Amino acid sequence: MKEYTREELAAQPIGHWSGEAYRAVVGRLRAELAVEELTQPHWWTLNHVAGAPGAWDRARLTERLRPFDDLGIDFEAVYDDLFAREWMREEAGRLTLTADGEAGRIRAAERNGRAHEQMHAGIGAEEYAATVDVLRRMVANLGGDGDLP
C-alpha cells in the first residue's frame, strides 16, 4: 500500500473512506456468515440470545436489533428461520439457543474472528480505538448517537 503524507491524508473525504471501509468490512463479514447460510440479523440474534439465554422475547430483541438494521429486515422471519433450523427455541415467550444453534454460532464466530484478524493486521489497539473515537465524535457532531451500542 502506498504511503501518503499527513497533509494528503487530512485532505481526504471522510465520507468516501468511511463508506469504503463499511462496504469492505461488512461485505467480508456477510460473506463469512453466508457460509453458514446466515445473515447479519441471524448473527446478531444468535449472539444476543447466547449472551443472555431466556432474557429476550421477540419484541424486546427486535427493538434492540432494529438500530443496526440498514436493510429493512423482517426480524420475525429471521427468528422463524432459526426455529425451523432448530437452532433456537422459544419457551414461555423467551428465546434460547439449542446445542445446534450454539455450534453454528461458534463456527460463524471462528470465521468472523479470522476476518477480524485480517482487518486489524498492522493496526494497533490504540490506533483502532482512536479511529473509532473520531468516527463516533463525527456522528455526534452531526446530531447522531455517538454512544457505543
PDB file of C-alpha atoms in Angstrom:
ATOM      1  CA  MET A   1       0.000   0.000   0.000  1.00  0.00           C
ATOM      2  CA  LYS A   2       1.326   3.417  -0.952  1.00  0.00           C
ATOM      3  CA  GLU A   3       2.362   5.836   1.826  1.00  0.00           C
ATOM      4  CA  TYR A   4       0.969   9.380   1.970  1.00  0.00           C
ATOM      5  CA  THR A   5       1.841  12.476   3.954  1.00  0.00           C
ATOM      6  CA  ARG A   6      -0.358  13.556   6.888  1.00  0.00           C
ATOM      7  CA  GLU A   7      -1.401  16.580   4.803  1.00  0.00           C
ATOM      8  CA  GLU A   8      -2.536  14.371   1.904  1.00  0.00           C
ATOM      9  CA  LEU A   9      -4.462  12.097   4.267  1.00  0.00           C
ATOM     10  CA  ALA A  10      -6.060  15.018   6.132  1.00  0.00           C
ATOM     11  CA  ALA A  11      -7.411  16.352   2.818  1.00  0.00           C
ATOM     12  CA  GLN A  12      -9.259  13.125   2.027  1.00  0.00           C
ATOM     13  CA  PRO A  13     -13.095  12.974   2.156  1.00  0.00           C
ATOM     14  CA  ILE A  14     -14.139  11.043   5.263  1.00  0.00           C
ATOM     15  CA  GLY A  15     -17.445  10.064   3.643  1.00  0.00           C
ATOM     16  CA  HIS A  16     -15.605   8.258   0.879  1.00  0.00           C
ATOM     17  CA  TRP A  17     -13.258   6.357   3.185  1.00  0.00           C
ATOM     18  CA  SER A  18     -15.854   5.540   5.838  1.00  0.00           C
ATOM     19  CA  GLY A  19     -18.102   4.227   3.046  1.00  0.00           C
ATOM     20  CA  GLU A  20     -15.291   2.171   1.534  1.00  0.00           C
ATOM     21  CA  ALA A  21     -14.458   0.753   4.964  1.00  0.00           C
ATOM     22  CA  TYR A  22     -18.112  -0.084   5.628  1.00  0.00           C
ATOM     23  CA  ARG A  23     -18.529  -1.881   2.298  1.00  0.00           C
ATOM     24  CA  ALA A  24     -15.271  -3.837   2.685  1.00  0.00           C
ATOM     25  CA  VAL A  25     -15.797  -4.819   6.336  1.00  0.00           C
ATOM     26  CA  VAL A  26     -19.494  -5.608   6.142  1.00  0.00           C
ATOM     27  CA  GLY A  27     -19.054  -7.358   2.804  1.00  0.00           C
ATOM     28  CA  ARG A  28     -16.376  -9.627   4.227  1.00  0.00           C
ATOM     29  CA  LEU A  29     -18.397 -10.406   7.369  1.00  0.00           C
ATOM     30  CA  ARG A  30     -21.554 -11.098   5.346  1.00  0.00           C
ATOM     31  CA  ALA A  31     -19.566 -13.442   3.088  1.00  0.00           C
ATOM     32  CA  GLU A  32     -18.254 -15.350   6.105  1.00  0.00           C
ATOM     33  CA  LEU A  33     -21.757 -15.632   7.591  1.00  0.00           C
ATOM     34  CA  ALA A  34     -23.156 -16.813   4.256  1.00  0.00           C
ATOM     35  CA  VAL A  35     -21.020 -19.949   4.563  1.00  0.00           C
ATOM     36  CA  GLU A  36     -23.390 -20.946   7.397  1.00  0.00           C
ATOM     37  CA  GLU A  37     -26.381 -19.591   5.420  1.00  0.00           C
ATOM     38  CA  LEU A  38     -26.673 -16.751   7.926  1.00  0.00           C
ATOM     39  CA  THR A  39     -27.295 -13.045   7.527  1.00  0.00           C
ATOM     40  CA  GLN A  40     -26.107 -10.331   9.883  1.00  0.00           C
ATOM     41  CA  PRO A  41     -29.523 -10.267  11.611  1.00  0.00           C
ATOM     42  CA  HIS A  42     -29.197 -14.024  12.214  1.00  0.00           C
ATOM     43  CA  TRP A  43     -25.751 -13.352  13.698  1.00  0.00           C
ATOM     44  CA  TRP A  44     -26.998 -10.522  15.916  1.00  0.00           C
ATOM     45  CA  THR A  45     -29.866 -12.701  17.106  1.00  0.00           C
ATOM     46  CA  LEU A  46     -27.656 -15.695  17.888  1.00  0.00           C
ATOM     47  CA  ASN A  47     -25.175 -13.571  19.849  1.00  0.00           C
ATOM     48  CA  HIS A  48     -27.785 -11.701  21.868  1.00  0.00           C
ATOM     49  CA  VAL A  49     -29.658 -14.879  22.753  1.00  0.00           C
ATOM     50  CA  ALA A  50     -26.423 -16.717  23.587  1.00  0.00           C
ATOM     51  CA  GLY A  51     -25.296 -13.799  25.764  1.00  0.00           C
ATOM     52  CA  ALA A  52     -28.477 -13.793  27.849  1.00  0.00           C
ATOM     53  CA  PRO A  53     -30.326 -17.097  27.461  1.00  0.00           C
ATOM     54  CA  GLY A  54     -34.003 -16.768  28.337  1.00  0.00           C
ATOM     55  CA  ALA A  55     -33.768 -12.992  28.819  1.00  0.00           C
ATOM     56  CA  TRP A  56     -35.074 -11.977  25.385  1.00  0.00           C
ATOM     57  CA  ASP A  57     -38.534 -12.178  23.914  1.00  0.00           C
ATOM     58  CA  ARG A  58     -39.155 -11.466  20.233  1.00  0.00           C
ATOM     59  CA  ALA A  59     -40.416  -7.898  20.683  1.00  0.00           C
ATOM     60  CA  ARG A  60     -37.627  -6.794  23.016  1.00  0.00           C
ATOM     61  CA  LEU A  61     -34.918  -8.388  20.879  1.00  0.00           C
ATOM     62  CA  THR A  62     -36.330  -6.785  17.719  1.00  0.00           C
ATOM     63  CA  GLU A  63     -36.334  -3.402  19.471  1.00  0.00           C
ATOM     64  CA  ARG A  64     -32.694  -3.929  20.488  1.00  0.00           C
ATOM     65  CA  LEU A  65     -31.563  -5.018  17.000  1.00  0.00           C
ATOM     66  CA  ARG A  66     -33.531  -2.519  14.896  1.00  0.00           C
ATOM     67  CA  PRO A  67     -30.892   0.289  15.160  1.00  0.00           C
ATOM     68  CA  PHE A  68     -28.323  -1.979  13.454  1.00  0.00           C
ATOM     69  CA  ASP A  69     -30.645  -2.788  10.544  1.00  0.00           C
ATOM     70  CA  ASP A  70     -29.890  -0.972   7.286  1.00  0.00           C
ATOM     71  CA  LEU A  71     -31.776  -3.383   5.030  1.00  0.00           C
ATOM     72  CA  GLY A  72     -35.369  -3.307   6.327  1.00  0.00           C
ATOM     73  CA  ILE A  73     -35.057  -6.772   7.856  1.00  0.00           C
ATOM     74  CA  ASP A  74     -38.119  -8.793   8.842  1.00  0.00           C
ATOM     75  CA  PHE A  75     -36.848  -9.980  12.209  1.00  0.00           C
ATOM     76  CA  GLU A  76     -39.814 -12.324  12.652  1.00  0.00           C
ATOM     77  CA  ALA A  77     -38.659 -14.167   9.513  1.00  0.00           C
ATOM     78  CA  VAL A  78     -35.123 -14.379  10.947  1.00  0.00           C
ATOM     79  CA  TYR A  79     -36.458 -15.859  14.204  1.00  0.00           C
ATOM     80  CA  ASP A  80     -38.718 -18.266  12.314  1.00  0.00           C
ATOM     81  CA  ASP A  81     -35.757 -19.403  10.208  1.00  0.00           C
ATOM     82  CA  LEU A  82     -33.686 -20.120  13.323  1.00  0.00           C
ATOM     83  CA  PHE A  83     -36.629 -22.060  14.794  1.00  0.00           C
ATOM     84  CA  ALA A  84     -37.032 -24.054  11.561  1.00  0.00           C
ATOM     85  CA  ARG A  85     -33.308 -24.949  11.639  1.00  0.00           C
ATOM     86  CA  GLU A  86     -33.771 -25.957  15.267  1.00  0.00           C
ATOM     87  CA  TRP A  87     -31.038 -23.506  16.267  1.00  0.00           C
ATOM     88  CA  MET A  88     -33.291 -21.530  18.582  1.00  0.00           C
ATOM     89  CA  ARG A  89     -36.373 -22.289  20.643  1.00  0.00           C
ATOM     90  CA  GLU A  90     -38.987 -20.282  22.450  1.00  0.00           C
ATOM     91  CA  GLU A  91     -40.233 -21.333  25.853  1.00  0.00           C
ATOM     92  CA  ALA A  92     -42.809 -19.220  27.696  1.00  0.00           C
ATOM     93  CA  GLY A  93     -42.068 -16.422  25.224  1.00  0.00           C
ATOM     94  CA  ARG A  94     -38.317 -16.460  25.988  1.00  0.00           C
ATOM     95  CA  LEU A  95     -35.619 -17.280  23.442  1.00  0.00           C
ATOM     96  CA  THR A  96     -32.754 -19.729  23.927  1.00  0.00           C
ATOM     97  CA  LEU A  97     -30.311 -21.420  21.588  1.00  0.00           C
ATOM     98  CA  THR A  98     -30.229 -25.150  21.039  1.00  0.00           C
ATOM     99  CA  ALA A  99     -26.963 -27.102  21.008  1.00  0.00           C
ATOM    100  CA  ASP A 100     -27.024 -26.940  17.180  1.00  0.00           C
ATOM    101  CA  GLY A 101     -27.593 -23.184  17.339  1.00  0.00           C
ATOM    102  CA  GLU A 102     -24.666 -22.685  19.675  1.00  0.00           C
ATOM    103  CA  ALA A 103     -22.455 -24.883  17.461  1.00  0.00           C
ATOM    104  CA  GLY A 104     -23.417 -22.829  14.395  1.00  0.00           C
ATOM    105  CA  ARG A 105     -22.813 -19.590  16.272  1.00  0.00           C
ATOM    106  CA  ILE A 106     -19.354 -20.785  17.271  1.00  0.00           C
ATOM    107  CA  ARG A 107     -18.486 -21.808  13.680  1.00  0.00           C
ATOM    108  CA  ALA A 108     -19.591 -18.392  12.430  1.00  0.00           C
ATOM    109  CA  ALA A 109     -17.662 -16.685  15.241  1.00  0.00           C
ATOM    110  CA  GLU A 110     -14.489 -18.508  14.205  1.00  0.00           C
ATOM    111  CA  ARG A 111     -14.927 -17.375  10.597  1.00  0.00           C
ATOM    112  CA  ASN A 112     -15.622 -13.809  11.704  1.00  0.00           C
ATOM    113  CA  GLY A 113     -12.598 -13.964  14.004  1.00  0.00           C
ATOM    114  CA  ARG A 114     -10.339 -14.785  11.057  1.00  0.00           C
ATOM    115  CA  ALA A 115     -11.883 -11.890   9.105  1.00  0.00           C
ATOM    116  CA  HIS A 116     -11.275  -9.541  12.053  1.00  0.00           C
ATOM    117  CA  GLU A 117      -7.646 -10.680  12.283  1.00  0.00           C
ATOM    118  CA  GLN A 118      -7.165  -9.819   8.618  1.00  0.00           C
ATOM    119  CA  MET A 119      -8.916  -6.433   9.019  1.00  0.00           C
ATOM    120  CA  HIS A 120      -6.783  -5.486  12.025  1.00  0.00           C
ATOM    121  CA  ALA A 121      -3.436  -6.609  10.564  1.00  0.00           C
ATOM    122  CA  GLY A 122      -0.874  -3.881  11.161  1.00  0.00           C
ATOM    123  CA  ILE A 123      -3.320  -1.757  13.165  1.00  0.00           C
ATOM    124  CA  GLY A 124      -2.561  -1.420  16.860  1.00  0.00           C
ATOM    125  CA  ALA A 125      -5.208  -1.207  19.575  1.00  0.00           C
ATOM    126  CA  GLU A 126      -4.506   2.499  20.205  1.00  0.00           C
ATOM    127  CA  GLU A 127      -4.803   3.361  16.528  1.00  0.00           C
ATOM    128  CA  TYR A 128      -8.033   1.371  16.206  1.00  0.00           C
ATOM    129  CA  ALA A 129      -9.539   2.971  19.317  1.00  0.00           C
ATOM    130  CA  ALA A 130      -8.594   6.450  18.079  1.00  0.00           C
ATOM    131  CA  THR A 131     -10.284   5.752  14.730  1.00  0.00           C
ATOM    132  CA  VAL A 132     -13.487   4.568  16.392  1.00  0.00           C
ATOM    133  CA  ASP A 133     -13.444   7.565  18.713  1.00  0.00           C
ATOM    134  CA  VAL A 134     -13.023  10.024  15.838  1.00  0.00           C
ATOM    135  CA  LEU A 135     -15.861   8.422  13.864  1.00  0.00           C
ATOM    136  CA  ARG A 136     -18.247   8.378  16.829  1.00  0.00           C
ATOM    137  CA  ARG A 137     -17.479  12.046  17.552  1.00  0.00           C
ATOM    138  CA  MET A 138     -18.206  12.908  13.915  1.00  0.00           C
ATOM    139  CA  VAL A 139     -21.529  11.096  14.207  1.00  0.00           C
ATOM    140  CA  ALA A 140     -22.350  13.026  17.394  1.00  0.00           C
ATOM    141  CA  ASN A 141     -21.266  16.335  15.804  1.00  0.00           C
ATOM    142  CA  LEU A 142     -23.819  15.703  13.055  1.00  0.00           C
ATOM    143  CA  GLY A 143     -26.621  15.012  15.535  1.00  0.00           C
ATOM    144  CA  GLY A 144     -26.353  11.222  15.621  1.00  0.00           C
ATOM    145  CA  ASP A 145     -25.862   8.923  18.580  1.00  0.00           C
ATOM    146  CA  GLY A 146     -22.122   8.782  19.299  1.00  0.00           C
ATOM    147  CA  ASP A 147     -22.504   6.432  22.258  1.00  0.00           C
ATOM    148  CA  LEU A 148     -21.270   2.866  21.980  1.00  0.00           C
ATOM    149  CA  PRO A 149     -24.002   0.297  21.196  1.00  0.00           C
TER     150      PRO A 149
END
